[in-house]
Amino acid sequence: MTKQDQQYSRVARRQQAAHKQKHSQQPKKKWSFKKIAVTVALSLVALIFVGFIGGSLLFFAYAKSAPALTTSKLTSDSSTTIYDAKGHKILTLGTEKRQAIKEQKVPQQLKDAIVSIEDKRFYKHHGVDPYRIMSAAVNDVTGSSSLQGGSTLDQQLIKLAYFSTKKSDQTLKRKAQEAWLAIKMDKQYSKDQILTFYINKVFMGNGIYGMQTAAEYYYGKHLSELSLAQTALIAGIPNAPSSYNPYSNVQLATQRRNEVLNAMVANKKISAAQAAQAKAVSVTDGLVSQDAHTNSSQTKQAKWSDAYLKQVIKDLYDKGYDPYASSLKVYTNLNMDIQKRLYDMANTNEYVYYPDNKVQIAATIINPNNGKVLAMLGGRKNGDVTYGLNRAVQTSRTNGSTAKPLMDFGPAIEYLSWATYHQLEDTEYNYPGTSIALHDFDKAYKGTMTMQDALMQSRNIPAIRALATVGLTRARNFVNKLGFNYKSVEYSNGIGMPSSTLQNAAAYAAFDNGGTYYEPSYINKVTIADGESKTYESSGKQVMQASTAYMITYMLQQVITNPSGTGYRANIPGFYQAGKTGTNAYPDDIETNFPDNATMDSWFNAYTKHYSVSIWMGYDHPYRDANYLDTTTARIPIAFYKSLIANISQGKSNTNWKRPSNVYTKTLDGQKYLYLAGTSDPYTSQKKHSNSSTHSSNSVASSQDTSSISSLTTTSSVLSSSSSSSSSQSTAESSSSSAASANTNSSQSQTPSQPSNPTSSAATTTTTTNPNQ
């Protein structure tokens, strides 16, 4: 390159650099507001378009799988049907209380009232109302209130006919299908047809369906005979039937009726003067007396399943279903054969003898392997009462010595690794931290005895000594893992805890199955109107070591099989079972004028490999008149159990519990005791014993571990053997080693004062033992 070329090149580069600098310093072109607005608008349109396309595709995908729209579904009842464990129908709620009205018979006044309060644009939209949807959305954002939500009457009818009212089921898919079916229905049927479907299907409270049925139930009239005030209430009830019940919630019912009247004025269906005149009438004016409904056909259901059905209905509500507002098929765990047997045994003297018709008995039977409640008895001689007091669940009565495996000896094995041979003192003793003496029914002391014998003979002092060693905190933790919910416990609870037969049966089931607690369950499956089903199974939780459960079971077997055991009257030779008696005596500090052997509560908790059973007996008001159990009547729960278990165990396998590999046996003084591997008992160091350690299954009641119960003793012979057992021990009943007298040695009068709230402390005795009741 020449010098001239080089000079030219330098000049060119300078010019290029200057040009670049000039242009780089120029300000960038600003976007105008118009351009920004257009860009944002186009973007929003694009997003809306994409969202619309996506939403439409999703909507039609859901709509495609919607159930078929049929007249039969729209006109059929919305009742819930309940089935037993075998799929046999037990009860259909509300069908016997349904009267349909024909389209041409529906009064115009009722149409005006319903449309005004529920869907004032009913005759204008086509099943789904965009205006209502937008209004509901705005109200949600602004927090404004409106008497009408986003669903039209069409959509409400579709929901009643096809879908669950459970909140968790209100999914996008269901909403899409609901809207699709509402639109189809609006094309297929006239508006008055749709309104008539709604009038006949809607739930009206008190187990009744349809507005014609409600008119007859509440006022004893046909819909056409109702006054304006009465019509307004009938139209308003479906929104919240329980809240607007004119029998129980007069104020809310009045408020709702007035809302309907105001809506009719706003919709120009009545004048303000007519509304004011109707409002002046009491909502109770013209109501049929509730006594007239006492003998309704609802009470014709099988009385023997009343307590169980009451729990099923409660469980449905707890799970989010409304059995009276939805069309459900509910498959329960109820064993109808056992349930009928319970009812017959409680309401006749054919199986056991009752002293009078006032004495009550309650029972719960659970499958220990899954927590399913197989049967439940809520009481006896209840007349025509429907869903009455369920004593198996709703009453909390002190369970006496049946608490000892739960509060005392179970925790001692679980936390302290005690052997069943562990030595305990039955000597003079005060409740820890008090000067209150503890004693047994016989006021006697047995000296040093094993834990196994203390439980078998149901001695109180060794039990409380065990509890004191374990500590109240660990004992409470142990029982709370077994389904109780005590905020605190007292030492007196070691010989009696306020509880129900449901809680006791579920807790003892954990001893039965090797240490797993299952939440009791009544419902197996629920199917809603569109055919979708949900199955419910109780998930078990291991709450104690298998060794603890086995060692408790072994000792409880001795309670029944040993002639010195308090439950010996329940013994069936060769039959594997375990159990514990319990009684609750009257306190000394309350004057009753009852005999010294009078008892408030008598219990028997027992189990086999197939059933966990808890039975309670007593009076609802034990301080009134002569409402006490004597020595003879306190034995009825054992006789009841023996007759029951012999019957329901027919054909079931008869197997003993298998001993865990970490448990071994020792024979001491001719008796077998259980030890945990790796532990030794200081009390046996000087004993000569034969070590029967083995890792095979240990036979307790018989040398044969498995047999059939197809030839078990019949009911009559079971009772005969029970009677002979009683008479053969009658001379020994005053001895603490006697099976009969030891049956009354649970929670005694010399117990510390106890709190009065059973939900906050296990020390509470019972809600029905107040002398003022």
Short mmCIF file of N, CA and C in Angstrom, two decimals, residues 57-154:
data_model
loop_
_atom_site.label_atom_id
_atom_site.label_comp_id
_atom_site.label_asym_id
_atom_site.label_seq_id
_atom_site.Cartn_x
_atom_site.Cartn_y
_atom_site.Cartn_z
N LEU A 57 -62.22 -26.16 24.42
CA LEU A 57 -61.82 -27.55 24.20
C LEU A 57 -61.96 -28.37 25.48
N LEU A 58 -61.54 -27.76 26.61
CA LEU A 58 -61.65 -28.46 27.89
C LEU A 58 -63.11 -28.67 28.26
N PHE A 59 -63.94 -27.63 28.04
CA PHE A 59 -65.35 -27.73 28.35
C PHE A 59 -66.01 -28.87 27.58
N PHE A 60 -65.75 -28.93 26.31
CA PHE A 60 -66.38 -29.97 25.49
C PHE A 60 -65.81 -31.36 25.78
N ALA A 61 -64.57 -31.39 26.22
CA ALA A 61 -63.99 -32.68 26.62
C ALA A 61 -64.71 -33.20 27.87
N TYR A 62 -64.96 -32.30 28.82
CA TYR A 62 -65.70 -32.70 30.01
C TYR A 62 -67.15 -33.02 29.67
N ALA A 63 -67.77 -32.19 28.83
CA ALA A 63 -69.18 -32.38 28.48
C ALA A 63 -69.40 -33.72 27.78
N LYS A 64 -68.40 -34.15 27.03
CA LYS A 64 -68.52 -35.40 26.29
C LYS A 64 -68.69 -36.59 27.23
N SER A 65 -68.12 -36.48 28.42
CA SER A 65 -68.20 -37.59 29.38
C SER A 65 -69.32 -37.42 30.39
N ALA A 66 -70.21 -36.44 30.16
CA ALA A 66 -71.32 -36.20 31.08
C ALA A 66 -72.32 -37.35 31.01
N PRO A 67 -73.01 -37.64 32.11
CA PRO A 67 -74.02 -38.71 32.07
C PRO A 67 -75.18 -38.35 31.16
N ALA A 68 -75.93 -39.37 30.75
CA ALA A 68 -77.04 -39.15 29.83
C ALA A 68 -78.19 -38.44 30.54
N LEU A 69 -78.81 -37.49 29.83
CA LEU A 69 -79.95 -36.76 30.37
C LEU A 69 -81.21 -37.59 30.12
N THR A 70 -81.90 -37.99 31.20
CA THR A 70 -83.12 -38.79 31.06
C THR A 70 -84.20 -38.25 31.99
N THR A 71 -85.45 -38.46 31.56
CA THR A 71 -86.58 -38.03 32.38
C THR A 71 -86.62 -38.78 33.69
N SER A 72 -86.25 -40.06 33.65
CA SER A 72 -86.29 -40.88 34.87
C SER A 72 -85.36 -40.32 35.95
N LYS A 73 -84.20 -39.82 35.53
CA LYS A 73 -83.27 -39.25 36.52
C LYS A 73 -83.81 -37.94 37.07
N LEU A 74 -84.47 -37.16 36.26
CA LEU A 74 -85.00 -35.87 36.70
C LEU A 74 -86.22 -36.03 37.60
N THR A 75 -86.96 -37.11 37.42
CA THR A 75 -88.19 -37.31 38.20
C THR A 75 -88.02 -38.30 39.34
N SER A 76 -86.94 -39.09 39.31
CA SER A 76 -86.75 -40.07 40.37
C SER A 76 -86.44 -39.37 41.69
N ASP A 77 -86.66 -40.10 42.80
CA ASP A 77 -86.40 -39.49 44.09
C ASP A 77 -84.90 -39.31 44.30
N SER A 78 -84.54 -38.38 45.16
CA SER A 78 -83.13 -38.09 45.47
C SER A 78 -82.70 -38.76 46.76
N SER A 79 -83.42 -39.78 47.16
CA SER A 79 -83.19 -40.39 48.46
C SER A 79 -81.87 -41.16 48.50
N THR A 80 -81.35 -41.26 49.70
CA THR A 80 -80.14 -42.04 49.95
C THR A 80 -80.54 -43.43 50.42
N THR A 81 -79.95 -44.44 49.82
CA THR A 81 -80.22 -45.83 50.20
C THR A 81 -79.01 -46.39 50.92
N ILE A 82 -79.25 -47.04 52.04
CA ILE A 82 -78.18 -47.59 52.87
C ILE A 82 -78.24 -49.11 52.81
N TYR A 83 -77.07 -49.74 52.60
CA TYR A 83 -76.98 -51.19 52.45
C TYR A 83 -76.09 -51.78 53.55
N ASP A 84 -76.30 -53.06 53.83
CA ASP A 84 -75.44 -53.73 54.80
C ASP A 84 -74.19 -54.25 54.10
N ALA A 85 -73.35 -54.99 54.84
CA ALA A 85 -72.07 -55.46 54.30
C ALA A 85 -72.24 -56.44 53.14
N LYS A 86 -73.39 -57.09 53.06
CA LYS A 86 -73.64 -58.04 51.98
C LYS A 86 -74.34 -57.40 50.79
N GLY A 87 -74.59 -56.11 50.87
CA GLY A 87 -75.25 -55.41 49.76
C GLY A 87 -76.76 -55.46 49.82
N HIS A 88 -77.32 -55.90 50.94
CA HIS A 88 -78.78 -55.92 51.10
C HIS A 88 -79.26 -54.57 51.61
N LYS A 89 -80.34 -54.08 51.04
CA LYS A 89 -80.86 -52.77 51.42
C LYS A 89 -81.39 -52.79 52.85
N ILE A 90 -80.96 -51.81 53.64
CA ILE A 90 -81.46 -51.65 55.01
C ILE A 90 -82.57 -50.62 55.04
N LEU A 91 -82.32 -49.48 54.42
CA LEU A 91 -83.21 -48.34 54.56
C LEU A 91 -83.00 -47.36 53.42
N THR A 92 -84.09 -46.76 52.97
CA THR A 92 -84.01 -45.65 52.03
C THR A 92 -84.58 -44.42 52.72
N LEU A 93 -83.78 -43.40 52.83
CA LEU A 93 -84.18 -42.21 53.58
C LEU A 93 -85.19 -41.38 52.81
N GLY A 94 -86.35 -41.19 53.37
CA GLY A 94 -87.29 -40.21 52.86
C GLY A 94 -88.26 -40.67 51.80
N THR A 95 -88.11 -41.86 51.22
CA THR A 95 -89.02 -42.23 50.12
C THR A 95 -90.45 -42.36 50.57
N GLU A 96 -90.66 -42.75 51.81
CA GLU A 96 -92.02 -42.91 52.30
C GLU A 96 -92.66 -41.58 52.64
N LYS A 97 -91.91 -40.49 52.46
CA LYS A 97 -92.45 -39.16 52.76
C LYS A 97 -92.43 -38.29 51.51
N ARG A 98 -92.86 -38.83 50.39
CA ARG A 98 -92.77 -38.07 49.14
C ARG A 98 -94.12 -38.08 48.42
N GLN A 99 -94.60 -36.87 48.10
CA GLN A 99 -95.82 -36.74 47.31
C GLN A 99 -95.53 -35.80 46.14
N ALA A 100 -95.59 -36.32 44.95
CA ALA A 100 -95.30 -35.51 43.77
C ALA A 100 -96.55 -34.71 43.38
N ILE A 101 -96.32 -33.56 42.75
CA ILE A 101 -97.42 -32.73 42.25
C ILE A 101 -97.27 -32.63 40.74
N LYS A 102 -98.40 -32.64 40.03
CA LYS A 102 -98.37 -32.55 38.58
C LYS A 102 -98.17 -31.10 38.14
N GLU A 103 -97.61 -30.96 36.94
CA GLU A 103 -97.26 -29.63 36.43
C GLU A 103 -98.44 -28.67 36.44
N GLN A 104 -99.60 -29.13 36.00
CA GLN A 104 -100.77 -28.25 35.90
C GLN A 104 -101.38 -27.91 37.26
N LYS A 105 -100.92 -28.61 38.32
CA LYS A 105 -101.46 -28.35 39.66
C LYS A 105 -100.57 -27.40 40.48
N VAL A 106 -99.42 -27.04 39.95
CA VAL A 106 -98.51 -26.16 40.69
C VAL A 106 -99.09 -24.75 40.74
N PRO A 107 -99.33 -24.19 41.92
CA PRO A 107 -99.90 -22.84 42.03
C PRO A 107 -98.96 -21.79 41.45
N GLN A 108 -99.54 -20.79 40.79
CA GLN A 108 -98.73 -19.71 40.22
C GLN A 108 -98.00 -18.95 41.31
N GLN A 109 -98.62 -18.81 42.47
CA GLN A 109 -97.99 -18.11 43.59
C GLN A 109 -96.68 -18.78 44.00
N LEU A 110 -96.65 -20.13 43.99
CA LEU A 110 -95.43 -20.85 44.34
C LEU A 110 -94.37 -20.66 43.26
N LYS A 111 -94.77 -20.70 41.99
CA LYS A 111 -93.82 -20.47 40.90
C LYS A 111 -93.18 -19.10 41.05
N ASP A 112 -94.01 -18.09 41.32
CA ASP A 112 -93.49 -16.72 41.46
C ASP A 112 -92.51 -16.63 42.62
N ALA A 113 -92.83 -17.30 43.72
CA ALA A 113 -91.97 -17.24 44.90
C ALA A 113 -90.62 -17.89 44.63
N ILE A 114 -90.63 -19.07 44.02
CA ILE A 114 -89.38 -19.81 43.74
C ILE A 114 -88.50 -19.03 42.78
N VAL A 115 -89.10 -18.59 41.68
CA VAL A 115 -88.32 -17.87 40.67
C VAL A 115 -87.77 -16.56 41.23
N SER A 116 -88.54 -15.86 42.03
CA SER A 116 -88.10 -14.58 42.58
C SER A 116 -86.90 -14.74 43.50
N ILE A 117 -86.89 -15.78 44.32
CA ILE A 117 -85.81 -15.94 45.29
C ILE A 117 -84.63 -16.72 44.73
N GLU A 118 -84.88 -17.62 43.79
CA GLU A 118 -83.82 -18.49 43.32
C GLU A 118 -83.23 -18.10 41.96
N ASP A 119 -84.08 -17.59 41.04
CA ASP A 119 -83.59 -17.39 39.67
C ASP A 119 -84.57 -16.50 38.91
N LYS A 120 -84.48 -15.18 39.12
CA LYS A 120 -85.49 -14.28 38.56
C LYS A 120 -85.44 -14.20 37.03
N ARG A 121 -84.32 -14.64 36.42
CA ARG A 121 -84.25 -14.66 34.95
C ARG A 121 -84.52 -16.07 34.40
N PHE A 122 -85.17 -16.91 35.21
CA PHE A 122 -85.41 -18.30 34.85
C PHE A 122 -86.09 -18.45 33.49
N TYR A 123 -87.08 -17.64 33.24
CA TYR A 123 -87.84 -17.77 31.99
C TYR A 123 -87.16 -17.09 30.80
N LYS A 124 -85.98 -16.48 31.02
CA LYS A 124 -85.29 -15.77 29.95
C LYS A 124 -84.02 -16.48 29.47
N HIS A 125 -83.30 -17.14 30.41
CA HIS A 125 -82.04 -17.78 30.00
C HIS A 125 -82.29 -19.19 29.46
N HIS A 126 -81.23 -19.82 29.03
CA HIS A 126 -81.34 -21.14 28.40
C HIS A 126 -80.59 -22.21 29.20
N GLY A 127 -80.80 -22.19 30.48
CA GLY A 127 -80.20 -23.20 31.34
C GLY A 127 -79.02 -22.68 32.12
N VAL A 128 -78.19 -21.85 31.49
CA VAL A 128 -77.05 -21.20 32.14
C VAL A 128 -77.19 -19.71 31.89
N ASP A 129 -76.98 -18.90 32.90
CA ASP A 129 -77.20 -17.46 32.81
C ASP A 129 -75.87 -16.71 32.93
N PRO A 130 -75.31 -16.22 31.81
CA PRO A 130 -74.04 -15.48 31.87
C PRO A 130 -74.11 -14.26 32.78
N TYR A 131 -75.26 -13.61 32.83
CA TYR A 131 -75.39 -12.43 33.69
C TYR A 131 -75.21 -12.81 35.17
N ARG A 132 -75.79 -13.94 35.56
CA ARG A 132 -75.68 -14.38 36.95
C ARG A 132 -74.25 -14.79 37.27
N ILE A 133 -73.59 -15.43 36.31
CA ILE A 133 -72.21 -15.85 36.52
C ILE A 133 -71.33 -14.63 36.73
N MET A 134 -71.50 -13.59 35.87
CA MET A 134 -70.71 -12.37 36.00
C MET A 134 -71.02 -11.65 37.30
N SER A 135 -72.32 -11.60 37.66
CA SER A 135 -72.72 -10.93 38.90
C SER A 135 -72.14 -11.64 40.11
N ALA A 136 -72.17 -12.98 40.09
CA ALA A 136 -71.61 -13.74 41.21
C ALA A 136 -70.12 -13.52 41.32
N ALA A 137 -69.44 -13.43 40.15
CA ALA A 137 -67.99 -13.20 40.15
C ALA A 137 -67.66 -11.84 40.73
N VAL A 138 -68.42 -10.83 40.32
CA VAL A 138 -68.21 -9.47 40.85
C VAL A 138 -68.44 -9.44 42.36
N ASN A 139 -69.51 -10.12 42.80
CA ASN A 139 -69.80 -10.17 44.24
C ASN A 139 -68.68 -10.83 45.01
N ASP A 140 -68.07 -11.88 44.41
CA ASP A 140 -66.96 -12.56 45.07
C ASP A 140 -65.77 -11.62 45.23
N VAL A 141 -65.52 -10.80 44.20
CA VAL A 141 -64.37 -9.89 44.22
C VAL A 141 -64.62 -8.73 45.17
N THR A 142 -65.84 -8.16 45.11
CA THR A 142 -66.14 -6.97 45.89
C THR A 142 -66.60 -7.28 47.31
N GLY A 143 -66.95 -8.56 47.54
CA GLY A 143 -67.44 -8.93 48.87
C GLY A 143 -68.90 -8.59 49.07
N SER A 144 -69.59 -8.23 47.99
CA SER A 144 -71.01 -7.91 48.10
C SER A 144 -71.81 -9.18 48.31
N SER A 145 -73.01 -9.03 48.85
CA SER A 145 -73.86 -10.19 49.09
C SER A 145 -75.01 -10.19 48.09
N SER A 146 -75.51 -11.38 47.84
CA SER A 146 -76.64 -11.52 46.94
C SER A 146 -77.43 -12.74 47.35
N LEU A 147 -78.74 -12.65 47.25
CA LEU A 147 -79.57 -13.79 47.60
C LEU A 147 -79.46 -14.89 46.56
N GLN A 148 -79.02 -14.56 45.37
CA GLN A 148 -78.89 -15.53 44.30
C GLN A 148 -77.43 -15.70 43.92
N GLY A 149 -77.00 -16.96 43.81
CA GLY A 149 -75.63 -17.25 43.42
C GLY A 149 -75.50 -17.34 41.92
N GLY A 150 -74.49 -18.09 41.47
CA GLY A 150 -74.25 -18.19 40.03
C GLY A 150 -75.03 -19.30 39.36
N SER A 151 -75.58 -20.24 40.12
CA SER A 151 -76.29 -21.39 39.54
C SER A 151 -77.75 -21.06 39.30
N THR A 152 -78.24 -21.45 38.15
CA THR A 152 -79.65 -21.27 37.82
C THR A 152 -80.46 -22.40 38.44
N LEU A 153 -81.78 -22.28 38.37
CA LEU A 153 -82.64 -23.37 38.84
C LEU A 153 -82.36 -24.64 38.05
N ASP A 154 -82.08 -24.48 36.75
CA ASP A 154 -81.75 -25.64 35.92
C ASP A 154 -80.51 -26.35 36.47
#
